[in-house]
PDB file of C-alpha atoms in Angstrom:
ATOM      1  CA  UNK A  78      -0.050   0.204   0.203  1.00 88.00           C
ATOM      2  CA  UNK A  79       1.056   3.855  -1.080  1.00 91.00           C
ATOM      3  CA  UNK A  80       0.125   6.335   1.223  1.00 95.00           C
ATOM      4  CA  UNK A  81       0.209   9.834  -0.636  1.00 94.00           C
ATOM      5  CA  UNK A  82      -0.066  13.342   0.353  1.00 96.00           C
ATOM      6  CA  UNK A  83      -0.696  16.777  -1.144  1.00 94.00           C
ATOM      7  CA  UNK A  84      -0.359  19.883   0.935  1.00 93.00           C
ATOM      8  CA  UNK A  85       0.342  23.524  -0.164  1.00 91.00           C
ATOM      9  CA  UNK A  86       3.287  24.875   1.287  1.00 87.00           C
ATOM     10  CA  UNK A  87       5.392  28.014   0.526  1.00 82.00           C
ATOM     11  CA  UNK A  88       8.668  27.484   2.612  1.00 84.00           C
ATOM     12  CA  UNK A  89       9.383  24.468   5.743  1.00 87.00           C
ATOM     13  CA  UNK A  90      10.125  25.114   8.356  1.00 89.00           C
ATOM     14  CA  UNK A  91      13.430  23.032   9.060  1.00 93.00           C
ATOM     15  CA  UNK A  92      12.479  21.536  12.540  1.00 93.00           C
ATOM     16  CA  UNK A  93       8.999  20.505  11.848  1.00 94.00           C
ATOM     17  CA  UNK A  94      10.457  18.745   8.380  1.00 94.00           C
ATOM     18  CA  UNK A  95      13.363  16.839  10.398  1.00 96.00           C
ATOM     19  CA  UNK A  96      10.999  15.013  12.982  1.00 96.00           C
ATOM     20  CA  UNK A  97       8.389  14.999   9.510  1.00 95.00           C
ATOM     21  CA  UNK A  98      11.535  12.581   8.520  1.00 95.00           C
ATOM     22  CA  UNK A  99      12.583  10.733  12.007  1.00 96.00           C
ATOM     23  CA  UNK A 100       8.244   9.505  11.449  1.00 96.00           C
ATOM     24  CA  UNK A 101       8.953   8.717   7.309  1.00 95.00           C
ATOM     25  CA  UNK A 102      11.821   6.663   7.996  1.00 95.00           C
ATOM     26  CA  UNK A 103      10.214   5.026  10.714  1.00 94.00           C
ATOM     27  CA  UNK A 104       7.254   3.481   7.754  1.00 94.00           C
ATOM     28  CA  UNK A 105       8.553   3.852   4.184  1.00 91.00           C
ATOM     29  CA  UNK A 106       9.418   0.217   4.196  1.00 88.00           C
ATOM     30  CA  UNK A 107       5.566  -0.684   4.841  1.00 91.00           C
ATOM     31  CA  UNK A 108       4.346   2.200   3.317  1.00 92.00           C
ATOM     32  CA  UNK A 109       5.614   4.071   0.277  1.00 90.00           C
ATOM     33  CA  UNK A 110       4.937   7.169   0.882  1.00 93.00           C
ATOM     34  CA  UNK A 111       4.793   9.971  -1.675  1.00 93.00           C
ATOM     35  CA  UNK A 112       4.691  13.581  -0.759  1.00 95.00           C
ATOM     36  CA  UNK A 113       3.252  15.924  -3.470  1.00 94.00           C
ATOM     37  CA  UNK A 114       3.977  19.988  -2.560  1.00 93.00           C
ATOM     38  CA  UNK A 115       1.969  22.451  -3.957  1.00 91.00           C
ATOM     39  CA  UNK A 116       1.905  25.930  -4.402  1.00 85.00           C
ATOM     40  CA  UNK A 117      -0.853  28.263  -4.972  1.00 80.00           C
ATOM     41  CA  UNK A 118      -1.149  29.904  -8.191  1.00 75.00           C
ATOM     42  CA  UNK A 119      -3.020  32.412 -10.036  1.00 71.00           C
ATOM     43  CA  UNK A 120      -4.385  30.537 -12.878  1.00 77.00           C
ATOM     44  CA  UNK A 121      -3.456  26.714 -11.478  1.00 80.00           C
ATOM     45  CA  UNK A 122      -6.778  26.827  -8.696  1.00 83.00           C
ATOM     46  CA  UNK A 123      -5.645  24.214  -5.649  1.00 87.00           C
ATOM     47  CA  UNK A 124      -8.640  21.563  -7.100  1.00 86.00           C
ATOM     48  CA  UNK A 125      -7.182  21.521 -10.951  1.00 85.00           C
ATOM     49  CA  UNK A 126      -3.640  20.889  -9.381  1.00 88.00           C
ATOM     50  CA  UNK A 127      -5.265  18.191  -7.502  1.00 90.00           C
ATOM     51  CA  UNK A 128      -7.016  16.587  -9.635  1.00 87.00           C
ATOM     52  CA  UNK A 129      -3.960  16.385 -12.303  1.00 87.00           C
ATOM     53  CA  UNK A 130      -2.438  13.877  -9.063  1.00 90.00           C
ATOM     54  CA  UNK A 131      -5.773  11.734  -8.354  1.00 89.00           C
ATOM     55  CA  UNK A 132      -5.210  11.377 -12.368  1.00 86.00           C
ATOM     56  CA  UNK A 133      -1.976   9.656 -11.335  1.00 85.00           C
ATOM     57  CA  UNK A 134      -2.863   7.588  -8.555  1.00 85.00           C
ATOM     58  CA  UNK A 135      -4.730   4.359  -9.361  1.00 80.00           C
ATOM     59  CA  UNK A 136      -6.742   2.201  -6.826  1.00 87.00           C
ATOM     60  CA  UNK A 137      -7.680   4.879  -4.104  1.00 90.00           C
ATOM     61  CA  UNK A 138      -8.742   6.377  -1.411  1.00 94.00           C
ATOM     62  CA  UNK A 139      -8.806  10.035  -1.847  1.00 94.00           C
ATOM     63  CA  UNK A 140      -9.265  11.458   2.581  1.00 95.00           C
ATOM     64  CA  UNK A 141      -9.263  15.262   2.898  1.00 94.00           C
ATOM     65  CA  UNK A 142      -8.105  16.780   6.387  1.00 93.00           C
ATOM     66  CA  UNK A 143     -10.460  19.146   7.551  1.00 89.00           C
ATOM     67  CA  UNK A 144     -11.649  20.509  11.001  1.00 87.00           C
ATOM     68  CA  UNK A 145     -15.676  19.423   9.900  1.00 87.00           C
ATOM     69  CA  UNK A 146     -14.415  15.860   9.235  1.00 92.00           C
ATOM     70  CA  UNK A 147     -15.052  12.315  10.845  1.00 95.00           C
ATOM     71  CA  UNK A 148     -12.819  12.384  14.969  1.00 95.00           C
ATOM     72  CA  UNK A 149     -11.556   9.555  14.764  1.00 96.00           C
ATOM     73  CA  UNK A 150      -8.995   7.689  17.483  1.00 96.00           C
ATOM     74  CA  UNK A 151      -5.356   6.506  16.786  1.00 96.00           C
ATOM     75  CA  UNK A 152      -7.120   2.958  17.062  1.00 96.00           C
ATOM     76  CA  UNK A 153      -9.688   3.474  15.097  1.00 97.00           C
ATOM     77  CA  UNK A 154      -7.354   5.481  12.038  1.00 97.00           C
ATOM     78  CA  UNK A 155      -5.411   2.370  13.137  1.00 97.00           C
ATOM     79  CA  UNK A 156      -7.930   0.830  11.691  1.00 97.00           C
ATOM     80  CA  UNK A 157      -8.676   2.368   8.758  1.00 96.00           C
ATOM     81  CA  UNK A 158      -4.996   2.177   7.854  1.00 96.00           C
ATOM     82  CA  UNK A 159      -5.202  -1.331   8.031  1.00 95.00           C
ATOM     83  CA  UNK A 160      -8.400  -2.168   6.535  1.00 94.00           C
ATOM     84  CA  UNK A 161      -6.893  -0.245   3.403  1.00 92.00           C
ATOM     85  CA  UNK A 162      -3.604  -2.266   3.667  1.00 91.00           C
ATOM     86  CA  UNK A 163      -4.737  -5.038   3.231  1.00 90.00           C
ATOM     87  CA  UNK A 164      -7.371  -3.990   0.418  1.00 90.00           C
ATOM     88  CA  UNK A 165      -4.051  -3.365  -0.904  1.00 85.00           C
ATOM     89  CA  UNK A 166      -5.708   0.295  -2.071  1.00 87.00           C
ATOM     90  CA  UNK A 167      -3.469   3.800  -1.473  1.00 91.00           C
ATOM     91  CA  UNK A 168      -4.398   6.801   0.668  1.00 95.00           C
ATOM     92  CA  UNK A 169      -4.506   9.901  -1.042  1.00 95.00           C
ATOM     93  CA  UNK A 170      -4.469  12.594   2.265  1.00 96.00           C
ATOM     94  CA  UNK A 171      -5.360  15.742   0.940  1.00 94.00           C
ATOM     95  CA  UNK A 172      -3.900  19.111   3.413  1.00 93.00           C
ATOM     96  CA  UNK A 173      -5.680  21.839   1.736  1.00 87.00           C
ATOM     97  CA  UNK A 174      -4.889  25.419   0.415  1.00 86.00           C
ATOM     98  CA  UNK A 175      -4.014  28.246   2.650  1.00 83.00           C
ATOM     99  CA  UNK A 176      -6.983  29.847   1.234  1.00 79.00           C
ATOM    100  CA  UNK A 177      -9.047  26.974   1.268  1.00 79.00           C
ATOM    101  CA  UNK A 178     -11.555  25.305  -1.470  1.00 79.00           C
ATOM    102  CA  UNK A 179     -13.989  26.496  -3.258  1.00 75.00           C
ATOM    103  CA  UNK A 180     -17.543  24.994  -1.939  1.00 74.00           C
ATOM    104  CA  UNK A 181     -18.496  22.865  -2.778  1.00 71.00           C
ATOM    105  CA  UNK A 182     -15.316  21.293  -3.465  1.00 77.00           C
ATOM    106  CA  UNK A 183     -14.308  20.320  -7.188  1.00 72.00           C
ATOM    107  CA  UNK A 184     -13.054  16.698  -7.317  1.00 80.00           C
ATOM    108  CA  UNK A 185     -14.194  13.430  -5.712  1.00 86.00           C
ATOM    109  CA  UNK A 186     -14.073  12.528  -1.222  1.00 90.00           C
ATOM    110  CA  UNK A 187     -14.272   9.797  -0.424  1.00 92.00           C
ATOM    111  CA  UNK A 188     -13.291  10.394   3.382  1.00 94.00           C
ATOM    112  CA  UNK A 189     -13.011  13.722   6.066  1.00 94.00           C
ATOM    113  CA  UNK A 190     -11.374  12.811   8.179  1.00 95.00           C
ATOM    114  CA  UNK A 191     -10.222  15.807  11.443  1.00 94.00           C
ATOM    115  CA  UNK A 192      -6.934  15.602  13.660  1.00 94.00           C
ATOM    116  CA  UNK A 193      -8.692  18.328  16.305  1.00 92.00           C
ATOM    117  CA  UNK A 194     -11.009  20.131  16.870  1.00 89.00           C
ATOM    118  CA  UNK A 195      -8.482  23.288  17.216  1.00 90.00           C
ATOM    119  CA  UNK A 196      -7.052  24.730  13.688  1.00 87.00           C
ATOM    120  CA  UNK A 197      -3.391  23.755  13.441  1.00 88.00           C
ATOM    121  CA  UNK A 198      -0.865  25.161  10.948  1.00 88.00           C
ATOM    122  CA  UNK A 199      -0.564  23.272   7.770  1.00 87.00           C
ATOM    123  CA  UNK A 200       2.989  22.483   8.710  1.00 90.00           C
ATOM    124  CA  UNK A 201       1.646  20.965  11.989  1.00 93.00           C
ATOM    125  CA  UNK A 202      -1.082  19.025  10.564  1.00 94.00           C
ATOM    126  CA  UNK A 203       1.435  17.728   8.842  1.00 95.00           C
ATOM    127  CA  UNK A 204       3.450  17.054  11.376  1.00 96.00           C
ATOM    128  CA  UNK A 205       0.363  15.737  13.227  1.00 96.00           C
ATOM    129  CA  UNK A 206      -0.900  13.624  10.466  1.00 97.00           C
ATOM    130  CA  UNK A 207       2.503  11.760  10.053  1.00 96.00           C
ATOM    131  CA  UNK A 208       3.134  11.011  13.409  1.00 97.00           C
ATOM    132  CA  UNK A 209      -0.509   9.340  13.614  1.00 97.00           C
ATOM    133  CA  UNK A 210       0.626   7.527  11.025  1.00 97.00           C
ATOM    134  CA  UNK A 211       3.755   5.821  12.853  1.00 96.00           C
ATOM    135  CA  UNK A 212       1.319   4.873  15.538  1.00 96.00           C
ATOM    136  CA  UNK A 213      -1.108   3.449  13.498  1.00 96.00           C
ATOM    137  CA  UNK A 214       1.762   1.532  11.977  1.00 96.00           C
ATOM    138  CA  UNK A 215       2.891   0.124  15.615  1.00 96.00           C
ATOM    139  CA  UNK A 216      -0.488  -0.275  16.817  1.00 96.00           C
ATOM    140  CA  UNK A 217      -1.196  -2.880  13.528  1.00 95.00           C
ATOM    141  CA  UNK A 218       2.760  -4.630  14.670  1.00 94.00           C
ATOM    142  CA  UNK A 219       2.510  -4.366  17.846  1.00 94.00           C
ATOM    143  CA  UNK A 220       4.761  -2.332  19.317  1.00 88.00           C
ATOM    144  CA  UNK A 221       4.845  -1.067  22.217  1.00 90.00           C
ATOM    145  CA  UNK A 222       4.702   2.659  20.738  1.00 86.00           C
ATOM    146  CA  UNK A 223       1.558   3.882  21.527  1.00 74.00           C
ATOM    147  CA  UNK A 224       1.083   2.989  25.217  1.00 72.00           C
TER     148      UNK A 224
END
């Protein structure tokens, strides 16, 4: 199974990138990880950029990280990932642009997950997602990290 992440970020923060890299290293043998870093550009809307990526990824569930999405605990998130892994279905997570998406969203979403009712910066949301993917990995494999 491959986990892909689409995110919009103008510049990367070295401290947060170091933490993200550590979590990615821990899970990359189990999950193929691919990132698509996009920038908000005038002529190319975020929706158009995401549609181009979606066309290239086959057999995937598209999951939007959104404050109004379904809240789940770490064990439920691990089950969500494990279900996709056992069905050989890829996961594509999307962290939207800073300006948000036009309503209705112009691409198909299969699921929407909320990391929290709180609002986080895009950088922090990305770090939280990778930590939760690692935590899901440890839950699935019975590693004591989760406890």
